[in-house]
């Protein structure tokens, strides 16, 4: 008796929708690109994956130089708080997608209909003094819609505000530095993704985070649509801003989205110990929103909106969630900042 051997590939019997589901579960773009070499069918189906994760190993600009290392936060912050510039050590700036080699936009052109995209950068953008932790989450459309920032220093000291050096005044200045640093980092990430947003019209959800879990930029379907529709006058405005200065600070103007005039609600505790034993010095929670973004609302409505944003920002982390809840029980302060 003769038996016919079946040499057919098992994957050939699977329908395309099931293959698409598998690719979406894989998500990682490097793995998917390797899958394209498996067969002609895989090569044709991989570009149709719609849920992707792009891990960026290194962001390289064609014009990067060693002199750029100190031109990002220092140049800006030194102009407003000269006495505190030694507390901040900025990381290398995020480059313009148009000038970078293997930029996210170039890599993602291999895919036809992306709906959900997560981009993971190699590290956070802020390098503050040892023992300082900052976590932030920013929501964007054509520009900043909201940002929640949590900052603190770890330690067992009992100095409270004195831990910052210079008493209560220095503590407040340091909290302002944290806020500005996070806003600059968020607006730089948003700027880097504008090209991706414009090229992928079906994109419905975008998250830009980093492996250090320092910060996260999110854009939902409404925010993505707003970003695309605003590009005409937005690019012209950015060009006008970049060309109207005197040459100082032009680098960061050209490489990030302008932060609008904002209203900041701040909660602060000099010392705080969480249920797990973690001790925070100078724990600070800030909710940032554009001054013209909410229309005419009462103070109670504004505060309730800020509390809602704060509670939803770090829900995936029990420690930071507890810190937020504790800080919300303290007195809040209102600050305003002009566009920059």
Coordinates of N, CA and C in Angstrom, one line a residue, residues 44 47-49 108-114 200 202:
X44 N 3.3 39.4 1.9 CA 2.2 40.2 1.5 C 1.2 40.6 2.6
X47 N 2.6 43.6 5.9 CA 2.3 45.1 5.9 C 0.9 45.4 6.2
X48 N 0.0 44.5 6.3 CA -1.4 44.7 6.6 C -1.7 44.7 8.1
X49 N -0.7 44.4 8.9 CA -0.9 44.4 10.4 C -1.3 45.8 10.9
X108 N 7.9 52.9 9.5 CA 6.4 52.6 9.4 C 5.8 52.7 8.0
X109 N 6.6 53.3 7.1 CA 6.1 53.3 5.7 C 5.9 51.9 5.1
X110 N 6.5 50.9 5.8 CA 6.4 49.5 5.3 C 5.0 48.9 5.6
X111 N 4.2 49.7 6.4 CA 2.9 49.1 6.8 C 1.8 50.0 6.2
X112 N 0.7 49.4 5.8 CA -0.3 50.0 5.0 C -1.5 50.6 5.8
X113 N -1.9 50.0 6.9 CA -3.1 50.5 7.5 C -3.0 50.3 9.1
X114 N -2.2 51.1 9.7 CA -1.9 51.1 11.1 C -3.1 51.7 11.8
X200 N -0.3 58.3 8.2 CA -1.2 57.1 8.4 C -2.5 57.6 8.9
X202 N -5.4 56.2 8.9 CA -6.3 55.2 9.6 C -5.9 55.1 11.1

